[in-house]
mmCIF file of C-alpha atoms and ligand atoms in Angstrom:
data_model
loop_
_atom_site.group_PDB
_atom_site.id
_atom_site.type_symbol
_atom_site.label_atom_id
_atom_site.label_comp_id
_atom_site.label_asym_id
_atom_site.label_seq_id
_atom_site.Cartn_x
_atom_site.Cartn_y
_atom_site.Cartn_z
ATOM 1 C CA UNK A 1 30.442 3.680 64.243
ATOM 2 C CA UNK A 2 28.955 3.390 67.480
ATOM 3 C CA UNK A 3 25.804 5.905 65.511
ATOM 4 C CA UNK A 4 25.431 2.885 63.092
ATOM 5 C CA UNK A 5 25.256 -0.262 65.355
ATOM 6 C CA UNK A 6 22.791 1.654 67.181
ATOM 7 C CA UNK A 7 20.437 2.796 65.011
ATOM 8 C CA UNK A 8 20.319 -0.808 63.065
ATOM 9 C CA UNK A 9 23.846 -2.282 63.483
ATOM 10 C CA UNK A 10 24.300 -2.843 59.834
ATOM 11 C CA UNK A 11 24.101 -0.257 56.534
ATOM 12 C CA UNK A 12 22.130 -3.027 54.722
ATOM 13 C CA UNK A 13 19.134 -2.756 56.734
ATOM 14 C CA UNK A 14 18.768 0.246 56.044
ATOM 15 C CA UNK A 15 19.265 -0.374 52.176
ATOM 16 C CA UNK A 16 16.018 -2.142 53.293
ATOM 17 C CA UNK A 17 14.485 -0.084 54.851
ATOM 18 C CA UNK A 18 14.531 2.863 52.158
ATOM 19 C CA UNK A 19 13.025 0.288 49.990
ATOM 20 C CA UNK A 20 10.153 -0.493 52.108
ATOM 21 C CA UNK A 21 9.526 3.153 52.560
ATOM 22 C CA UNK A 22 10.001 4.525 49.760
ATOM 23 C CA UNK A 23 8.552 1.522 47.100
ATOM 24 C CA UNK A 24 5.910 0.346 49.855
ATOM 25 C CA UNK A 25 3.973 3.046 48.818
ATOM 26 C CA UNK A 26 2.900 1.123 45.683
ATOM 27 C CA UNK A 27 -0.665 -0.568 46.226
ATOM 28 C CA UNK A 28 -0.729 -4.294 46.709
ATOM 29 C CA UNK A 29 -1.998 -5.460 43.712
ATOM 30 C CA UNK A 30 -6.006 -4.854 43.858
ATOM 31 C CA UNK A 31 -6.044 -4.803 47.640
ATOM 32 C CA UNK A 32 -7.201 -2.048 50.241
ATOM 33 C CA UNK A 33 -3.520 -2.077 51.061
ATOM 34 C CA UNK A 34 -0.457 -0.785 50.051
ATOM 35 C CA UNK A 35 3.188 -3.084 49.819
ATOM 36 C CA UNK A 36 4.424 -1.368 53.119
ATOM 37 C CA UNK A 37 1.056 -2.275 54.780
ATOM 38 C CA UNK A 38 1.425 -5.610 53.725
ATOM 39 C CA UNK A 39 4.804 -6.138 54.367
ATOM 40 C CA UNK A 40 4.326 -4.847 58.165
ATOM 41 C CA UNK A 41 1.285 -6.719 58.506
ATOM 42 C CA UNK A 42 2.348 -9.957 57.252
ATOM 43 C CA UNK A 43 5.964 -8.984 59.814
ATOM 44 C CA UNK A 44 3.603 -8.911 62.518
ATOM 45 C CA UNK A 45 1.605 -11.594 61.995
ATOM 46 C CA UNK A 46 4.669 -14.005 62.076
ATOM 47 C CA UNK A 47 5.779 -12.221 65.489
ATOM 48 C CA UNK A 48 2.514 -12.942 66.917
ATOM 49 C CA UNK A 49 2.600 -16.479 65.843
ATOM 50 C CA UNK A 50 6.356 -16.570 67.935
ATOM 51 C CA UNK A 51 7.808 -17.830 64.174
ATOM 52 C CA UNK A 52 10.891 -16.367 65.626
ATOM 53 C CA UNK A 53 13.965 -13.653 63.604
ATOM 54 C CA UNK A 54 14.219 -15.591 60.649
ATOM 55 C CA UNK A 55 10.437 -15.533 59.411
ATOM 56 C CA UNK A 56 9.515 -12.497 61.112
ATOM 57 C CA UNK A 57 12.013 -10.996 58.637
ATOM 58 C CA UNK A 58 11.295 -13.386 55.914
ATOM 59 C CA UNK A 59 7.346 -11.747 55.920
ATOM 60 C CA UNK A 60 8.576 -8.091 56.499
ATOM 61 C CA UNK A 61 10.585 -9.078 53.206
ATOM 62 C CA UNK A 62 8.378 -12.026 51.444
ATOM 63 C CA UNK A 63 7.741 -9.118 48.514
ATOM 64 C CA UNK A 64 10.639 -7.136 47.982
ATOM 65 C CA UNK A 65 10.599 -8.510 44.498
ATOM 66 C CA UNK A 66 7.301 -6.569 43.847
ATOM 67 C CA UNK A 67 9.799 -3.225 44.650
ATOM 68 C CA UNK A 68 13.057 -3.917 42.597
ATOM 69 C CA UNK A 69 10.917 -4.795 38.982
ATOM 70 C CA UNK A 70 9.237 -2.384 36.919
ATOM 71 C CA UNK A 71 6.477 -3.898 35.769
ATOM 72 C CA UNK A 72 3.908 -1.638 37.438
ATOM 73 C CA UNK A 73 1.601 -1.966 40.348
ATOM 74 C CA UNK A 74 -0.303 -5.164 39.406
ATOM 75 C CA UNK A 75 1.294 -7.199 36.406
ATOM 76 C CA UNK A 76 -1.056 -10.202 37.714
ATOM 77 C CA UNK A 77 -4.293 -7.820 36.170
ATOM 78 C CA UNK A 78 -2.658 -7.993 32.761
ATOM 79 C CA UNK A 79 -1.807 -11.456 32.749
ATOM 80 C CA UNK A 80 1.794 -11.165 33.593
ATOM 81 C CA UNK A 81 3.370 -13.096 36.230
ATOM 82 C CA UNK A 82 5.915 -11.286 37.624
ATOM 83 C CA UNK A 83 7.862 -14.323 39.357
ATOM 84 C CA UNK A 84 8.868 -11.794 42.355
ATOM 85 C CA UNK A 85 9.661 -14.603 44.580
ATOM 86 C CA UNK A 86 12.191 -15.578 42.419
ATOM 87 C CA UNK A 87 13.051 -12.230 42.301
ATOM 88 C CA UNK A 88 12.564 -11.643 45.862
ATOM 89 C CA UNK A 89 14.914 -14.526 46.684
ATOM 90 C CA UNK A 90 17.695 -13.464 44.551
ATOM 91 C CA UNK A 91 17.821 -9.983 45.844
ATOM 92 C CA UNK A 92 17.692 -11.255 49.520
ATOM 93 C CA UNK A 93 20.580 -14.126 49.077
ATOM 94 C CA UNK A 94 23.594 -11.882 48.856
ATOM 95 C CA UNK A 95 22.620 -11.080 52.728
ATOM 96 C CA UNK A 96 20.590 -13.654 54.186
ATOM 97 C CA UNK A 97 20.658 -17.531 54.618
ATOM 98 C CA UNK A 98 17.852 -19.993 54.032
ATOM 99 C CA UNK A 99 16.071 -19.990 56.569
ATOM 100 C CA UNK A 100 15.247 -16.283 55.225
ATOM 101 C CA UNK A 101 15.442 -16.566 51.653
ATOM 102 C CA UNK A 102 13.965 -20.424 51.263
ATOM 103 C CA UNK A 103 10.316 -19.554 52.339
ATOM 104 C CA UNK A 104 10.639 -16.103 50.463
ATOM 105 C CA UNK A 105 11.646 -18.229 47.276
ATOM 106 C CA UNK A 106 8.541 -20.714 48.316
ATOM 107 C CA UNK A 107 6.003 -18.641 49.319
ATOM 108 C CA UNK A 108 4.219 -18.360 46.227
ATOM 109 C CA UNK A 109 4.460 -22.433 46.057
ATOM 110 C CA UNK A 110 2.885 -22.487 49.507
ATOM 111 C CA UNK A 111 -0.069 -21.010 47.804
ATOM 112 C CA UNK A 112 -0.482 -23.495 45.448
ATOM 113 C CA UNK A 113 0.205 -26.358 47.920
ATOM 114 C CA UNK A 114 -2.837 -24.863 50.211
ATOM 115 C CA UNK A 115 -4.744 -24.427 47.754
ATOM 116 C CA UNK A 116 -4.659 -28.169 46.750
ATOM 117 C CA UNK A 117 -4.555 -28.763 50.619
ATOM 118 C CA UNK A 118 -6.882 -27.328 51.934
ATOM 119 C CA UNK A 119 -10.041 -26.179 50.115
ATOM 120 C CA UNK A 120 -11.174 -23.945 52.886
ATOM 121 C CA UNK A 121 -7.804 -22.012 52.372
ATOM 122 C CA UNK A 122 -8.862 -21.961 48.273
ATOM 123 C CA UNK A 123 -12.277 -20.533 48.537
ATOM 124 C CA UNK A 124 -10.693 -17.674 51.234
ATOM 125 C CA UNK A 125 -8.374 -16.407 49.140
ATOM 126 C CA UNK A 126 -8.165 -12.591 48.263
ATOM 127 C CA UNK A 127 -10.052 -11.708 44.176
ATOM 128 C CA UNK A 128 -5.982 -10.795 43.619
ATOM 129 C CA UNK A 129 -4.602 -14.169 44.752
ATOM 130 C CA UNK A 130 -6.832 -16.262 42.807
ATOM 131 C CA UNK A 131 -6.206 -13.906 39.930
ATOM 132 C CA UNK A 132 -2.519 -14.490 40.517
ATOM 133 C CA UNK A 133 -2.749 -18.338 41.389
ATOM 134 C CA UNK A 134 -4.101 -19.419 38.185
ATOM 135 C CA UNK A 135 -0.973 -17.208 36.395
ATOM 136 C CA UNK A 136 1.453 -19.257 38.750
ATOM 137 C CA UNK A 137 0.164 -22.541 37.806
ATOM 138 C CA UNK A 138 -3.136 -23.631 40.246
ATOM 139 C CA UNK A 139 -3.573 -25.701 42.659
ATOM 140 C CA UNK A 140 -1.066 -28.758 43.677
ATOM 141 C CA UNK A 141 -2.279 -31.850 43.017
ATOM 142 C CA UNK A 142 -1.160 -34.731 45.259
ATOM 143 C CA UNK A 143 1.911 -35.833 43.852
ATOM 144 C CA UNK A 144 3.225 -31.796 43.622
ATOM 145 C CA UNK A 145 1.828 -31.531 47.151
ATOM 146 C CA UNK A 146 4.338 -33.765 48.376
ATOM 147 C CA UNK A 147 7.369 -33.225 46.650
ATOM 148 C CA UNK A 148 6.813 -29.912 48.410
ATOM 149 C CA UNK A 149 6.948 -30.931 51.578
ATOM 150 C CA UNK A 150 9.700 -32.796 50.896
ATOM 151 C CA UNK A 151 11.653 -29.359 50.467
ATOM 152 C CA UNK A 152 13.965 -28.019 53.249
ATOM 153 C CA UNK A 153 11.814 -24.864 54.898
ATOM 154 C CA UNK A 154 8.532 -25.496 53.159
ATOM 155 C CA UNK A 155 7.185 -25.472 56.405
ATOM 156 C CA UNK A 156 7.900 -22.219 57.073
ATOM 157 C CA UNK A 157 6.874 -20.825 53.927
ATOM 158 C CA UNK A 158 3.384 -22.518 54.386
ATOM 159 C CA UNK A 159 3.230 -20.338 57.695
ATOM 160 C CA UNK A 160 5.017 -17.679 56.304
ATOM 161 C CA UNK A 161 2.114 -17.897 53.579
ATOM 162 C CA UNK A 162 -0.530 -17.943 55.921
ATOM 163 C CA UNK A 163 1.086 -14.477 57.487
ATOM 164 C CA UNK A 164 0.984 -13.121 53.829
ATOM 165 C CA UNK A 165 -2.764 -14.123 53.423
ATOM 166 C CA UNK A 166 -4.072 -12.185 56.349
ATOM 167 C CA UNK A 167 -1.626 -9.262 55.876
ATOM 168 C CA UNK A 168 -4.281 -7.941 53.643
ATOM 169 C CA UNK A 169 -6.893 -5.752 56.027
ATOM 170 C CA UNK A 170 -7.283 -1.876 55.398
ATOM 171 C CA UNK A 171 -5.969 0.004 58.584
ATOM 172 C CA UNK A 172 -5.284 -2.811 60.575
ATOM 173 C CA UNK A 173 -2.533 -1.371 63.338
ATOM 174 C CA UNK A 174 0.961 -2.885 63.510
ATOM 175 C CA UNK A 175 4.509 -1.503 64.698
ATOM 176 C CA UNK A 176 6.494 0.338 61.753
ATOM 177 C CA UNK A 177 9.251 -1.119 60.058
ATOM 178 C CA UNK A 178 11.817 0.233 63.087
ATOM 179 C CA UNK A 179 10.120 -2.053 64.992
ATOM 180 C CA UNK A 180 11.091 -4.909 62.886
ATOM 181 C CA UNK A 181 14.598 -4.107 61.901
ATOM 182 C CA UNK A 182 16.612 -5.485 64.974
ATOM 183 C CA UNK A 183 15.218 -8.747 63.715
ATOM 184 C CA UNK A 184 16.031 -8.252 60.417
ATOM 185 C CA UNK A 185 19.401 -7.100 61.533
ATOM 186 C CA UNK A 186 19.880 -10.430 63.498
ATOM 187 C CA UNK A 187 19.495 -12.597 60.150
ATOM 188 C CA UNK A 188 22.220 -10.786 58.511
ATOM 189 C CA UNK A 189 25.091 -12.713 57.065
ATOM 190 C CA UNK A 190 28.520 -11.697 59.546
ATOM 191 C CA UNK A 191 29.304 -8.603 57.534
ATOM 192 C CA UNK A 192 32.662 -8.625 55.226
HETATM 193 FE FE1 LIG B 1 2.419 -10.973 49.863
#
């Protein structure tokens, strides 16, 4: 017992953590990166930013929809789109709240709505995310733009998506996923 609360405190993290390590290894879609890269980048970009637990662990996680399908490494390069936010979100309700799950469910969203936004955000996207955008419906237009923002945490999942965008740089250094999992472990929903 006391082994187990000090290690993570809960055995769900490290449910979550075998996934990370074991399915991170899959590359991230066409980038110089792999899932677990990604995931710990886009983790520490939100802890850098002071986002705080909730989307610290909501960017460690913002993915983990790309590691419980089967669709391959990069359904978006064969025209498929793999809806792994809604996948994502699913997965990650049975343990989290909203402010964890919402901008994990939104994320891809966010993408759309800065695209429409903000064209400098557009024209700096990765070759994979405008692959994937067009799959997940383009840009917002002005109207979809704000019934976004009207949504509870689409705030966060714009930053949140911002942290996902730059999570993208081959061997960029970060902490490993121990780092990250007293935060993660924080989020949890009072086990029982
Ligand atoms: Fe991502």
């Amino acid at each position: 017992m006391m082994g187990a609360t000090a290690r993570t405190g809960d055995d769900r993290v490290e449910v979550l953590r075998n996934l990370l390590l074991t399915k991170g290894v899959r590359q991230y879609g066409l980038d110089d990166v792999n899932q677990l890269e990604h995931a710990l980048q886009a983790a520490w970009h939100a802890e850098r930013a002071g986002t705080g637990d909730a989307l610290v662990t909501a960017a460690l996680l913002h993915d983990i929809g790309h590691m419980v399908h089967d669709l391959g490494e990069n359904p978006a390069a064969e025209g498929i789109d793999d809806l792994h936010e809604q996948v994502g979100c699913r997965f990650l309700e049975r343990w989290f709240g909203p402010e964890v799950t919402e901008p994990v469910r939104l994320h891809v969203a966010a993408k759309r709505y800065l695209c429409g936004a903000e064209p400098d955000y557009a024209a700096g996207l990765s070759s994979d995310s405008v692959r994937s955008l067009a799959l997940q419906g383009g840009p917002m237009d002005a109207a979809e733009q704000r019934a976004f923002l009207a949504l509870p945490h689409s705030e966060a999942a714009v930053l949140l998506r911002r942290c996902d965008e730059a999570a993208k740089v081959a061997g960029l250094a970060t902490p490993d996923v121990a780092y990250f999992l007293p935060a993660v472990a924080r989020c949890l929903r009072p086990a029982g």
